[in-house]
Coordinates of C-alpha atoms in Angstrom, one line a residue:
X321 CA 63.2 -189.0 1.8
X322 CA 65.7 -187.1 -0.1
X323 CA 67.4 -183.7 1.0
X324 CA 67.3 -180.8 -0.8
X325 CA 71.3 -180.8 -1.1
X326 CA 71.0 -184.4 -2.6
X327 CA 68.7 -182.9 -4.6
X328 CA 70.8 -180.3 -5.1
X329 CA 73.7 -182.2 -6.0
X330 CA 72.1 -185.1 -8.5
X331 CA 71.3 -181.2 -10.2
X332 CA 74.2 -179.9 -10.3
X333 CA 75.7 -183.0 -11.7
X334 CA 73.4 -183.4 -14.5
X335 CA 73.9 -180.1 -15.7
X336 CA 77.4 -180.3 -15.2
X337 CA 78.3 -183.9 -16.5
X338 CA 75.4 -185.1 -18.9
X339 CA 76.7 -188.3 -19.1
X340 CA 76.3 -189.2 -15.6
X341 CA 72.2 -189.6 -15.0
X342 CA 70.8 -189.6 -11.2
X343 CA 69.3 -192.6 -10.3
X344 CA 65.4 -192.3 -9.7
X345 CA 66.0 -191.5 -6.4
X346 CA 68.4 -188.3 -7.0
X347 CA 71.5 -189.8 -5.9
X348 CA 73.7 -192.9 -7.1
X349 CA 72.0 -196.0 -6.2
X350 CA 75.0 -198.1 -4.7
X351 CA 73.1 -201.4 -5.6
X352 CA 72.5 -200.7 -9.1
X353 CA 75.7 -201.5 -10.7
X354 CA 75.4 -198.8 -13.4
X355 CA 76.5 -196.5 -10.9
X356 CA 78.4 -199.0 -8.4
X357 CA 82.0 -197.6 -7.3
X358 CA 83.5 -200.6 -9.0
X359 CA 81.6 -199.9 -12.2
X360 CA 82.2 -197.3 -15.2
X361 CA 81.9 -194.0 -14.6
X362 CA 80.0 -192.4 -17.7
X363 CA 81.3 -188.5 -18.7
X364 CA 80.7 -186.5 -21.4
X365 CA 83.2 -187.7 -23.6
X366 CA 82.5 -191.1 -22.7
X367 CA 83.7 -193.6 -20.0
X368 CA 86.8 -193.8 -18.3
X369 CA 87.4 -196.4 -15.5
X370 CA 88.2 -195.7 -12.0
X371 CA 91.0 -197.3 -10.6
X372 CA 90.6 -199.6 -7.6
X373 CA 94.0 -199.7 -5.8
X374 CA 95.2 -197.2 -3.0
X375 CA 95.0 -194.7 -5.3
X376 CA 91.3 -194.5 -4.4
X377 CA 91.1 -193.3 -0.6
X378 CA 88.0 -195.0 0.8
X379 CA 88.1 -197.7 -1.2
X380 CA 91.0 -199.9 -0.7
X381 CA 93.2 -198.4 2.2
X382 CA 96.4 -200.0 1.8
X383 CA 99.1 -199.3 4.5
X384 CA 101.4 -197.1 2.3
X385 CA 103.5 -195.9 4.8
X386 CA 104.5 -198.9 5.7
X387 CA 107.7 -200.7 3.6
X388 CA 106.0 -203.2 2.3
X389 CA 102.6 -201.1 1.5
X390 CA 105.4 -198.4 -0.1
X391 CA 106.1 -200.9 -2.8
X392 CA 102.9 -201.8 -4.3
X393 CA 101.8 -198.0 -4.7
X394 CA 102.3 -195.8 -7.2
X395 CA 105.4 -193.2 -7.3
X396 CA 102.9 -190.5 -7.1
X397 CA 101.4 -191.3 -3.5
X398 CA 104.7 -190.8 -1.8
X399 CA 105.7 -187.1 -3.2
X400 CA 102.5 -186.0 -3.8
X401 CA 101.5 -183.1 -5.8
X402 CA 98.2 -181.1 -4.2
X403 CA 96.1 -178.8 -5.9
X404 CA 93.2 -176.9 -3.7
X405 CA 90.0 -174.8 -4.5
X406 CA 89.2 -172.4 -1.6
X407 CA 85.6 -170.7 -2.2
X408 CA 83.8 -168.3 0.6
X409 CA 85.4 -165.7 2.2
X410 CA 89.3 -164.5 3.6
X411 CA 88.8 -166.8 6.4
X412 CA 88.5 -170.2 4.3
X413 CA 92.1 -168.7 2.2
X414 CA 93.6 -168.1 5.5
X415 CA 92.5 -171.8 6.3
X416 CA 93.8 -173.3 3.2
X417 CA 97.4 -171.8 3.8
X418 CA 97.4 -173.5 7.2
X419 CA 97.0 -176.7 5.4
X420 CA 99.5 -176.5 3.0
X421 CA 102.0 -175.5 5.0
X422 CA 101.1 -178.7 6.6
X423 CA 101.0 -180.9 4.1
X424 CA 104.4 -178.9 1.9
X425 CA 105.9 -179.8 5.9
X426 CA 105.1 -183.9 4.7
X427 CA 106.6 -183.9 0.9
X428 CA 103.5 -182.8 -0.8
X429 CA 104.1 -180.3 -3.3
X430 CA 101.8 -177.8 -4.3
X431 CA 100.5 -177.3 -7.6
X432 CA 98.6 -174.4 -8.8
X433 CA 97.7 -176.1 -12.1
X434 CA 94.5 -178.8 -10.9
X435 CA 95.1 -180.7 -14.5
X436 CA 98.8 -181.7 -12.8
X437 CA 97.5 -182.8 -9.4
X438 CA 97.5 -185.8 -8.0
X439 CA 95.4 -185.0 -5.2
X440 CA 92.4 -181.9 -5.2
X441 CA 91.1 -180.6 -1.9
X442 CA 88.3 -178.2 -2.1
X443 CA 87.5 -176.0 0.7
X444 CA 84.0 -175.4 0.8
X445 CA 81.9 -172.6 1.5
X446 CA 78.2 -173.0 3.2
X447 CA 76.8 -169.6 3.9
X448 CA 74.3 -168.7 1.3
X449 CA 72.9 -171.0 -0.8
X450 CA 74.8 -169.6 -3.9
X451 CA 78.2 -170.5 -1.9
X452 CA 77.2 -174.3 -2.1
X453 CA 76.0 -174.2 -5.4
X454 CA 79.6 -172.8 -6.0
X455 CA 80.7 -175.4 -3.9
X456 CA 79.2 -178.2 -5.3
X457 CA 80.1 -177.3 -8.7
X458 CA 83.6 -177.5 -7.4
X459 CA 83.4 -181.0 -6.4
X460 CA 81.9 -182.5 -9.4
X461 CA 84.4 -180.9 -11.7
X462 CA 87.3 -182.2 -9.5
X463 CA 85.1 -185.5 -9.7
X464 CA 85.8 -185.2 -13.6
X465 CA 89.2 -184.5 -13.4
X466 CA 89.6 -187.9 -11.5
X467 CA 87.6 -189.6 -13.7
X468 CA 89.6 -188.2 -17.1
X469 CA 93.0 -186.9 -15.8
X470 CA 96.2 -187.3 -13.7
X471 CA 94.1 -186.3 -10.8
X472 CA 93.7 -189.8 -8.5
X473 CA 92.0 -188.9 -5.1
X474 CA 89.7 -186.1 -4.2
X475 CA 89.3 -184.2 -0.6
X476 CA 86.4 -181.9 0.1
X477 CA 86.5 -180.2 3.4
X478 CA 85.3 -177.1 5.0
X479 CA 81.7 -175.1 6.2
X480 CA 79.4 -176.9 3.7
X481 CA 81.0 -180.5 5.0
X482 CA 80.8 -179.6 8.3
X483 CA 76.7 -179.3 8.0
X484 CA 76.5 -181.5 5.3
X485 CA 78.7 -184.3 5.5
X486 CA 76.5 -187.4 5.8
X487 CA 74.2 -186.3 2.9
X488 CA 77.6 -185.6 0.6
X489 CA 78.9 -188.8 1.1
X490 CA 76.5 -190.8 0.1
X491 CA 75.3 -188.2 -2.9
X492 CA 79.4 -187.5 -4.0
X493 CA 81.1 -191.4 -3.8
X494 CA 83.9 -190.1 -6.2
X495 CA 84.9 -188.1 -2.9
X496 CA 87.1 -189.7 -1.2
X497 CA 87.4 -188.1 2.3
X498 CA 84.8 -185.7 3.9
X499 CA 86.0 -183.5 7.0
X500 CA 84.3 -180.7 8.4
X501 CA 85.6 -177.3 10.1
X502 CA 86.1 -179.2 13.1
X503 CA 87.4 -182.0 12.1
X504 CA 90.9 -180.5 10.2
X505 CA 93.3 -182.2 12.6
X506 CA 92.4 -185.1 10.7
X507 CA 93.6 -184.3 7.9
X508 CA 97.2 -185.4 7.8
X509 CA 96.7 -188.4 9.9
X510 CA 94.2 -189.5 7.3
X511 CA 96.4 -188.9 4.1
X512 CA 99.5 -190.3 5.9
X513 CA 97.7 -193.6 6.8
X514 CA 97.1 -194.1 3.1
X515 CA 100.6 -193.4 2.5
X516 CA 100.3 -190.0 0.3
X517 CA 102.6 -187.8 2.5
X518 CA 105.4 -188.8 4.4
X519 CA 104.8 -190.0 8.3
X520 CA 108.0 -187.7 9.2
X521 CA 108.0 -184.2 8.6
X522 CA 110.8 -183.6 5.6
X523 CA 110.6 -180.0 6.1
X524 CA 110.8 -177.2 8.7
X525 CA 107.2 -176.8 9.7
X526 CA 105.6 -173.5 8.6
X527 CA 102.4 -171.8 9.5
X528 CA 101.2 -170.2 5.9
X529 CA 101.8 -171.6 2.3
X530 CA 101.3 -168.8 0.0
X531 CA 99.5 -169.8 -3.2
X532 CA 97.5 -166.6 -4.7
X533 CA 99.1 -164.4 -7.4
X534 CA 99.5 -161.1 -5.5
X535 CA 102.3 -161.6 -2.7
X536 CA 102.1 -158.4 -1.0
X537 CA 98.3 -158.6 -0.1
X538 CA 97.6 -161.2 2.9
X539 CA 94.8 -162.0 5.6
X540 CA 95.7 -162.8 9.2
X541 CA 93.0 -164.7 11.0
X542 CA 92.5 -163.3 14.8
X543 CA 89.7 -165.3 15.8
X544 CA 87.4 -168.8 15.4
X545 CA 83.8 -168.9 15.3
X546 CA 80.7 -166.8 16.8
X547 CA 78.7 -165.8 19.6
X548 CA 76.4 -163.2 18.0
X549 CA 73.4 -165.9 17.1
X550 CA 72.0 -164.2 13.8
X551 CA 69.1 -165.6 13.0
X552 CA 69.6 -165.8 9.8
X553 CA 73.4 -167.5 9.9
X554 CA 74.5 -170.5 10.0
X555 CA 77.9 -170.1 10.7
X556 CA 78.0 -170.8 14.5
X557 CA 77.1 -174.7 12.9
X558 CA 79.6 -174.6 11.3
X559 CA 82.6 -172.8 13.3
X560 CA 81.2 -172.8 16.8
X561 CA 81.8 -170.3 19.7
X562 CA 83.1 -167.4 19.2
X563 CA 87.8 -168.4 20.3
X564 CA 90.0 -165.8 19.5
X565 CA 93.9 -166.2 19.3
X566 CA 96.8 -165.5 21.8
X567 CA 97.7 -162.1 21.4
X568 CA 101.3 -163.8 20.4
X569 CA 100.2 -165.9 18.4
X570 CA 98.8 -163.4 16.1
X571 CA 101.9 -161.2 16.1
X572 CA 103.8 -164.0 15.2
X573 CA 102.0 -164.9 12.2
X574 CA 101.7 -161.5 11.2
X575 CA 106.2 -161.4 11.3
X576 CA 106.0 -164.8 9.1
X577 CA 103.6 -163.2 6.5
X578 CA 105.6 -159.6 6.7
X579 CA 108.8 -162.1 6.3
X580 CA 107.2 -163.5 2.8
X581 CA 106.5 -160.2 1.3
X582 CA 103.6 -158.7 2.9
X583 CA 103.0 -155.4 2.6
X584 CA 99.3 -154.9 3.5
X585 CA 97.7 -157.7 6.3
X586 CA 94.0 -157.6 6.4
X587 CA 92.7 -158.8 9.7
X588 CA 89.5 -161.0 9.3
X589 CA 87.0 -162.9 11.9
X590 CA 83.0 -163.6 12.3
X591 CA 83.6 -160.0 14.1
X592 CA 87.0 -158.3 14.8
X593 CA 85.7 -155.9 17.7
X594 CA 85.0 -159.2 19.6
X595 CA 88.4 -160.1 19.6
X596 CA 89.9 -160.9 23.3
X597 CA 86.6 -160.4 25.0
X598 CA 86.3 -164.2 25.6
X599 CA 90.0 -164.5 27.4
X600 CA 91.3 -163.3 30.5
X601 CA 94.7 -161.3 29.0
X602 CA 92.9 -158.1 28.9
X603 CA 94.0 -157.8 25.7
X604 CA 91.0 -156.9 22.7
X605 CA 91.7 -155.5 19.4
X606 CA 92.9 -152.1 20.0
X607 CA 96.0 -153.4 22.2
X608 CA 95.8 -156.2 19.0
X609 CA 96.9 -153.0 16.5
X610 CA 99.1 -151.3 18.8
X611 CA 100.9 -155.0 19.3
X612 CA 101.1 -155.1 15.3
X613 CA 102.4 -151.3 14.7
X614 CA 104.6 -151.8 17.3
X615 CA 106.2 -155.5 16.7
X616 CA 106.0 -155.4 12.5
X617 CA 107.3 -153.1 10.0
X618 CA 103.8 -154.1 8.0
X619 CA 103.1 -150.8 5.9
X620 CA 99.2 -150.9 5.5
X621 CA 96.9 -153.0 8.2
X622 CA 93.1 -153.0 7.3
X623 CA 90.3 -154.3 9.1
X624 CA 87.2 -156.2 7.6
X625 CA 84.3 -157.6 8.8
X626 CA 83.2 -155.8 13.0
X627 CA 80.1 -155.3 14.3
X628 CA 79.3 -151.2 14.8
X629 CA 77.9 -152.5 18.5
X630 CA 82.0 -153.4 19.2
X631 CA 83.7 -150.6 17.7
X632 CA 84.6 -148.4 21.0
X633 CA 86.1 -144.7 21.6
X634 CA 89.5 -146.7 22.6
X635 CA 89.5 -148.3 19.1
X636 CA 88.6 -145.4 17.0
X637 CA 91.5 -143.5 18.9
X638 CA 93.9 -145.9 18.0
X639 CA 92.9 -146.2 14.4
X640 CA 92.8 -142.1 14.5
X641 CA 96.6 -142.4 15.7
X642 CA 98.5 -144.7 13.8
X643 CA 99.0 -143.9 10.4
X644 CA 99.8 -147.5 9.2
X645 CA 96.1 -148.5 10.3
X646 CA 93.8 -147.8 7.2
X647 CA 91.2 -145.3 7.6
X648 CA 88.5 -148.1 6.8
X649 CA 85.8 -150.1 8.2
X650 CA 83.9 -153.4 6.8
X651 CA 80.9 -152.9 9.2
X652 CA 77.7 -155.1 8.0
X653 CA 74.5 -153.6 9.4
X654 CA 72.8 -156.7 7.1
X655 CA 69.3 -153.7 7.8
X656 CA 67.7 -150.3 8.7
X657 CA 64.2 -151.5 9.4
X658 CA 64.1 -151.7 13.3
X659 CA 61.7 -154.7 12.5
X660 CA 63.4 -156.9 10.6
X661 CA 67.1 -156.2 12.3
X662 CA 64.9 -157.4 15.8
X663 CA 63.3 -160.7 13.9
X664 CA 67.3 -161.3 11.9
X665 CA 68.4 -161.0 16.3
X666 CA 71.0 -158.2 15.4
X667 CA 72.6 -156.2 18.3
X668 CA 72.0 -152.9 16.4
X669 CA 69.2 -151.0 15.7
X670 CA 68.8 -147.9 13.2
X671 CA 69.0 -145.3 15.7
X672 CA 72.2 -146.8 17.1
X673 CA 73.9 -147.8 13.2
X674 CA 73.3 -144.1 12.5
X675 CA 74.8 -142.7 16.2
X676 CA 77.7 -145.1 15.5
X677 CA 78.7 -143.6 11.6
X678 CA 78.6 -140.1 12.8
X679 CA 80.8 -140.7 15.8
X680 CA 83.2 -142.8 13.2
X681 CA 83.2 -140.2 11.2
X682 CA 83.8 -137.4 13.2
X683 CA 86.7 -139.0 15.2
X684 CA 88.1 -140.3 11.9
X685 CA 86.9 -138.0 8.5
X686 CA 88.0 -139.8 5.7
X687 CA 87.2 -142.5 7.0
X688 CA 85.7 -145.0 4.5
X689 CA 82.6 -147.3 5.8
X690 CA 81.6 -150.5 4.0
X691 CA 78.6 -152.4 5.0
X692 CA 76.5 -155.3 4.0
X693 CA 73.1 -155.8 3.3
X694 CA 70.3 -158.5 2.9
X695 CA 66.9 -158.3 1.0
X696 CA 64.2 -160.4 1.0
X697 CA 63.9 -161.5 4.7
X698 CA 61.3 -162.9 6.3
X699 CA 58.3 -160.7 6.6
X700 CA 60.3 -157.8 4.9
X701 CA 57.3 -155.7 4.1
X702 CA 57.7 -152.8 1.3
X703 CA 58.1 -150.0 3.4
X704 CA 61.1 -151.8 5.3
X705 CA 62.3 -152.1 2.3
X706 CA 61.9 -148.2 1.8
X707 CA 63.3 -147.6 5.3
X708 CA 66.5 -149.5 4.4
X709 CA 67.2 -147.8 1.0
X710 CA 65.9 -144.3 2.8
X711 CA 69.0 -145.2 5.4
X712 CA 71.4 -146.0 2.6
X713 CA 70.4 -142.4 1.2
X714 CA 70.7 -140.6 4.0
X715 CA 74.2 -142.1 5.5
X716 CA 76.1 -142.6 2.3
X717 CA 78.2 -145.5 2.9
X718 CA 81.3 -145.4 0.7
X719 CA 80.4 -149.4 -0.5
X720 CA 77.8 -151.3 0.2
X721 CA 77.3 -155.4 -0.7
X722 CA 74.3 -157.1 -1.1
X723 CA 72.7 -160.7 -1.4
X724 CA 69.4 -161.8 -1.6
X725 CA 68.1 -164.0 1.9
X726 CA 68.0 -167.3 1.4
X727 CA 67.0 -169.9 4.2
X728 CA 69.6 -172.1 6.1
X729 CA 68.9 -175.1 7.7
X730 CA 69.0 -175.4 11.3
X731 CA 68.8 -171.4 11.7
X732 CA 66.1 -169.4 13.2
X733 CA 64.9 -167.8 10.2
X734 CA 64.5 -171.0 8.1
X735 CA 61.3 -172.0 10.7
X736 CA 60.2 -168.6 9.4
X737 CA 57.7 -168.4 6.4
X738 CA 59.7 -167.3 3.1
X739 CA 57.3 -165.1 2.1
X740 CA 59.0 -162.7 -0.2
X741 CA 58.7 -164.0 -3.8
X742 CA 62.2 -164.7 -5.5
X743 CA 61.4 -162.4 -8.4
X744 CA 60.8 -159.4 -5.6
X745 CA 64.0 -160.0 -4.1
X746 CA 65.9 -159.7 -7.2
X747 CA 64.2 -156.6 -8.1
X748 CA 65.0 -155.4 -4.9
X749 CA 68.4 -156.0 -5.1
X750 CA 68.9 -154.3 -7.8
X751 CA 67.1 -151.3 -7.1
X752 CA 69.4 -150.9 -4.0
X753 CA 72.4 -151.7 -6.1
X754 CA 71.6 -149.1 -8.3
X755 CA 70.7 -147.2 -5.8
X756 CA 74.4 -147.6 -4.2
X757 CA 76.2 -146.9 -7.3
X758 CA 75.0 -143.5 -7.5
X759 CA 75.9 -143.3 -4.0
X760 CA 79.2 -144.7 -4.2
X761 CA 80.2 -142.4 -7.4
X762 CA 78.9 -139.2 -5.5
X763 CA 81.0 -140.3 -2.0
X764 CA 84.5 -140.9 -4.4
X765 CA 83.8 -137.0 -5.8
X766 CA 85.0 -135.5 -2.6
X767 CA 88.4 -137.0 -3.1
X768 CA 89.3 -136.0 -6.7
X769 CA 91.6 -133.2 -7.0
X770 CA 93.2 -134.7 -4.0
X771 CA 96.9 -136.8 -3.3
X772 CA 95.3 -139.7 -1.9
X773 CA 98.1 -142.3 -0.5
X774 CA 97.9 -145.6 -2.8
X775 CA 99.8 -149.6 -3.2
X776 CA 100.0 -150.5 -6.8
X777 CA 99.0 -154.1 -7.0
X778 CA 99.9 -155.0 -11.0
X779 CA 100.9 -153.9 -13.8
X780 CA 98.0 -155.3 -16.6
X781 CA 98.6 -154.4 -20.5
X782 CA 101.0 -151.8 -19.3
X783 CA 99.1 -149.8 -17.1
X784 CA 99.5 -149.9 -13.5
X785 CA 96.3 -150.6 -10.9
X786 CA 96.8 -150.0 -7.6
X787 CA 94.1 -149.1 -4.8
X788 CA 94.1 -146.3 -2.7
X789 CA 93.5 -146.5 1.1
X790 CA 90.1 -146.7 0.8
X791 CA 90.2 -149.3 -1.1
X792 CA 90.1 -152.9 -0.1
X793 CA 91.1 -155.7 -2.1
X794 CA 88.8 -157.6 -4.5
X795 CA 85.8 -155.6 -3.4
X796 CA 86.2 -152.1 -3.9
X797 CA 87.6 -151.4 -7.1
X798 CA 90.9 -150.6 -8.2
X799 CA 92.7 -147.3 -9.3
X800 CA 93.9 -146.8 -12.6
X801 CA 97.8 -144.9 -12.1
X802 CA 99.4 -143.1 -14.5
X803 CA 102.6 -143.3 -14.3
X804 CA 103.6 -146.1 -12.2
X805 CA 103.9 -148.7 -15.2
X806 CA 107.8 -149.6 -13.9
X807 CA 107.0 -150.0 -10.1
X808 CA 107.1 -153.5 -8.3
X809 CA 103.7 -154.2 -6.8
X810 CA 103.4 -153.8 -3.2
X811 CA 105.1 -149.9 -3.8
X812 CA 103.5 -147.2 -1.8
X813 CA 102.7 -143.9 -4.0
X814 CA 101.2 -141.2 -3.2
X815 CA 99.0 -140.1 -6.2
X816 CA 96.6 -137.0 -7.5
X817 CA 92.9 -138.4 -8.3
X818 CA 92.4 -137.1 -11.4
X819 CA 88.7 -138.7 -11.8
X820 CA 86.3 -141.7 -11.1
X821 CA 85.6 -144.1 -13.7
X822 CA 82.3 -146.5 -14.0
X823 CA 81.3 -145.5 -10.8
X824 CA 83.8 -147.6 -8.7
X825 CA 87.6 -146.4 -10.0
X826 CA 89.6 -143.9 -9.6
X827 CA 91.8 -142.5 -11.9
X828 CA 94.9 -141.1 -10.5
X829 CA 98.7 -140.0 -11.8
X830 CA 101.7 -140.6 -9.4
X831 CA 103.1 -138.1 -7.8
X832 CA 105.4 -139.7 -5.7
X833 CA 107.1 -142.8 -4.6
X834 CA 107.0 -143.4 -1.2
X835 CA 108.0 -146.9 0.2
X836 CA 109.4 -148.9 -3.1
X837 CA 108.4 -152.8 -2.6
X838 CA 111.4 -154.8 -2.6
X839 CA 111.3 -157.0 -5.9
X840 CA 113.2 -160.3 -4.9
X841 CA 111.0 -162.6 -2.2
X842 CA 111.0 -165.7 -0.5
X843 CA 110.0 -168.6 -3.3
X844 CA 106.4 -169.1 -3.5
X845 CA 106.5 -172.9 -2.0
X846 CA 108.3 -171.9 1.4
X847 CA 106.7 -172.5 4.4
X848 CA 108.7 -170.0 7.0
X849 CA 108.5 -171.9 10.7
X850 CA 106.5 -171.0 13.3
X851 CA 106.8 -172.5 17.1
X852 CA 103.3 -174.7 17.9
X853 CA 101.5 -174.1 15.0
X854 CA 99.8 -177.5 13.7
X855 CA 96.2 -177.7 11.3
X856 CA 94.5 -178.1 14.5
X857 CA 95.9 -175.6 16.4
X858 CA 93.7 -173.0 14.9
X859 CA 90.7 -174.7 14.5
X860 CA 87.4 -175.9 16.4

C-alpha cells in the first residue's frame, strides 16, 4: 500500500512538473521503462536525458578518487561547485554551515546561484506537514535543474529524511543520496568515494561557512535533540535525546562567528533552559551567558526557543545584569487550556505560564516575550479555544506565532482522532492572529516616544531598517530609521520611536551612533579553523 508521503510526493510532482505523470501506483514504477532510470525523463519543456556515468551518484559509482577513476570523470567532479537549500528552522542553517565548512575544507566551492551548481543538497525540514510540503517542493525542482541544467547530482538530507528515507527513495530516484540527521558523518565519505571532493583536506578545516546575506546576524547551536516528549512532535524521531555541547565548545564557536563579523549571535536548541542538565560540568545556560559576555566581545546575544518550566531566578538575574544579553524571550506555551496542554504532555499548565510571565516581567520590565501557539488539536473543544485567546488577552505577549495542528506519524497525537475540521482550524487561526495583531500594536505603544537601543540590518531603496532589541530577526518585524541611510549594517544606534507602522514596525530617527560595525570582513567563502570540529561531531 502506498504512504501518504508517496502520495504526497507523486502530488507534488505533478503539479510541479506536468510533464512527469505518476505511474498508477503514485510513484515511478521502476519496471515500466517510461519511467526507468536509464530512460527519458519527460519535463515541461520536453525531454532531456540523464546522463549515466559517475556523474550520477547511485547509479554508476566509479572510483574517482582514485588515478585512474580521476581520468575518465568529468572536470567538474574534482572541484566541485555546491549549492544548498536549508528549509525549517535556525538549527537546520546552523547545520548547513557545518557542512560547508566541511566540504569548502575538500575543494568544493560554494555557490549561492543553484543554476551554476554542480551538486544541490537540500536540507530538509519534517516538523509540520507544510515543512515537507516545502521540502518536497525543494527536491523536485532541484530534480529539474538536473534534468535541464549544469546541475549533475542531487543530495537531500536532514529531519524529513531521517523519518522518511525508505519511502523517498523509492518515490524521488532522481536523488541521488539520502541521509538522515543521524547519519551526517556520512556525508563526505560518501561524496569522496565518488570522487567529487578531494580525499585530503586542501584547506584549513573550519567549523561554519557563511552563506546568507546579512553577515552580522548568526545562530550558535548549544544543544542536539529532546527529552521533553510532546505529544504532538516529532522531533525526538528525528534528532534524538536531548546532548548539549561542551561548555568550550560553544564559546569557541561563538569567537569563530564573532571573528567573521558577527555582531548579534542568537542561541537556538529544542529548549535552551535545558542546556547542561544532561552533563556532569555543572555548567547550564546561565554560566553559558556569563562564559559568552565574558570570553567574546559579541555586542547583542539573544535567546530563542526555552521552555517557561526551565527559565530559573539564576537565569533571569543574569539576563537582568548583563547588558549585552537582549531583554527577550522565545518561550512557546503551544496552549492555555489546562486540557489540551495535559493531552499535547506539556510540562506547563496555565496557572504556572501565567506565574512564570509576571515573575519575567517583574525581574526584567521591558522585557519582550514571544510565544507559540497551535490550533486545532485533538479534542480542542470551543471553549479551549476561548480559554486560549482569553489567555492571550489577558497576558499580552509582545509576539505570538501560530500554525494549525497537523498529525505526525509515529507521535502520540497522530493515534488521536483529528476531530477538528480543517476549515475550523483556519478560522481559528485567524481569529487568534487577528486577535494578536491588535495585541502586538497596543504592547509596541508603550515604547514610542522612547530611545530604544537598535542594529541597522540594511539599507533597502535608501532607507535604513534596523531592529530594535526587541526585535528578533525574520520574525518580528523591522524598524524603519531615519537617518541611518550611510551606516554599515551591524552599527548599534540608539534611536527615538517616533511611531508603529502596520502593526508590527517601528518607526524611529537616530539619535546616536553607538558601536559603528566595521565595514571590511573576512571573504564570504572562508572557513576560520576550529580544533575537533568534524560534520559528525555535532550531530546524533
Amino acid at each position: 500500500m502506498k504512504s501518504t508521503l508517496q502520495h504526497k510526493v507523486s502530488s507534488r510532482k505533478a503539479r510541479l512538473c506536468p510533464g512527469r505523470a505518476p505511474s498508477l501506483s503514485g510513484v515511478r514504477d521502476r519496471t515500466d521503462p517510461e519511467w526507468s532510470p536509464a530512460r527519458i525523463a519527460r519535463t515541461a519543456s520536453g525531454e532531456s536525458r540523464r546522463k549515466l556515468s559517475c556523474e550520477t551518484l547511485y547509479l554508476a559509482r566509479v572510483p574517482c578518487a582514485s588515478p585512474a577513476g580521476r581520468a575518465a570523470c568529468p572536470p567538474w567532479s574534482v572541484h566541485m561547485k555546491v549549492g544548498f537549500i536549508t528549509l525549517g528552522c535556525d538549527k537546520n542553517t546552523v547545520d548547513s554551515e557545518r557542512y560547508l565548512a566541511q566540504l569548502a575544507d575538500r575543494g568544493a566551492e560554494y555557490t549561492d546561484d543553484l543554476a551554476d551548481a554542480e551538486v544541490i543538497v537540500i536540507n530538509t525540514c519534517g516538523f509540520i506537514d507544510a515543512a515537507k510540503k516545502e521540502s518536497l517542493d525543494a527536491i523536485v525542482e532541484a530534480g529539474r535543474m538536473k534534468d535541464d541544467g549544469r546541475c549533475q547530482a542531487v543530495v537531500a538530507v536532514g529531519c524529513m529524511v531521517q523519518r522518511h528515507k525508505e519511502e523517498l527513495a523509492e518515490a524521488l530516484p532522481e536523488v541521488d543520496l539520502f541521509l538522515g540527521s543521524s547519519e551526517m558523518d556520512r556525508l563526505l565519505p560518501e561524496l569522496e568515494a565518488r570522487g567529487l571532493i578531494e580525499d585530503q583536506p586542501v584547506a584549513h578545516p573550519g567549523v561554519r561557512l557563511f552563506t546568507g546575506d546579512v553577515r552580522h546576524i548568526r545562530y550558535l547551536k548549544v544543544s542536539e535533540g529532546c527529552d521533553h516528549g510532546c505529544a504532538f512532535c516529532a522531533i525526538p524521531l528525528m534528532r534524538g535525546k536531548h546532548r548539549s555541547f561542551a561548555l568550550d565548545e560553544v564559546v569557541r564557536e561563538a569567537q569563530l562567528l564573532e571573528a567573521q563579523g558577527a555582531r548579534e549571535v542568537n542561541l537556538v536548541a529544542q529548549d535552551l533552559a535545558h542546556y547542561g542538565r544532561d552533563r556532569r560540568d555543572g555548567f547550564t545556560l546561565p554560566e553559558l551567558l556569563e562564559s559568552l559576555v565574558r570570553e567574546t566581545g559579541i555586542p547583542w546575544l539573544r535567546m530563542l526557543y526555552l521552555y517557561s518550566s526551565g527559565i530559573t531566578p539564576r537565569l533571569l538575574e543574569v539576563v537582568a545584569r548583563e547588558s549585552r544579553i537582549l531583554p527577550y524571550l522565545d518561550m512557546p506555551m503551544q496552549h492555555a487550556s489546562d486540557s489540551v496542554l495535559a493531552r499535547m504532555r506539556r510540562p506547563e499548565r496555565q496557572r504556572t505560564i501565567r506565574d512564570r510571565v509576571r515573575t519575567i516581567r517583574d525581574v526584567v520590565p521591558d522585557i519582550a516575550i514571544r510565544t507559540t501557539c497551535i490550533v486545532g488539536f485533538p479534542g480542542e473543544s470551543d471553549e479551549d479555544f476561548q480559554q486560549l485567546m482569553g489567555f492571550l488577552e489577558e497576558i499580552q505577549f509582545e509576539r505570538v506565532g501560530a500554525f494549525t495542528y497537523s498529525p505526525q506519524e509515529g507521535t502520540r497525537a497522530a493515534e488521536m482522532p483529528d476531530d477538528v475540521p480543517e476549515s475550523v482550524k483556519r478560522e481559528r487561526l485567524e481569529r487568534l492572529m487577528e486577535l494578536q495583531r491588535q495585541v502586538t500594536a497596543e504592547r509596541y505603544e508603550r515604547f514610542v516616544g522612547r530611545t530604544a537601543r537598535a542594529m541597522v540590518d540594511r539599507i533597502v531603496d535608501g532607507e535604513a531598517q534596523a531592529r530594535t532589541v526587541w526585535q528578533a530577526d525574520d520574525v518580528d518585524g523591522v524598524t524603519l530609521l531615519d537617518g541611518a541611510e550611510a551606516l554599515a549594517p551591524g552599527t548599534i544606534v540608539d534611536a527615538v520611536i517616533e511611531g508603529i507602522e502596520d502593526d508590527v514596525d517601528f518607526r524611529a530617527t537616530l539619535l546616536r551612533v553607538v558601536d559603528r560595525a566595521v565595514t571590511t570582513v573576512a571573504p564570504r567563502v572562508r572557513a576560520l579553523p576550529v580544533v575537533g570540529a568534524s560534520i559528525g561531531s555535532f550531530g546524533r
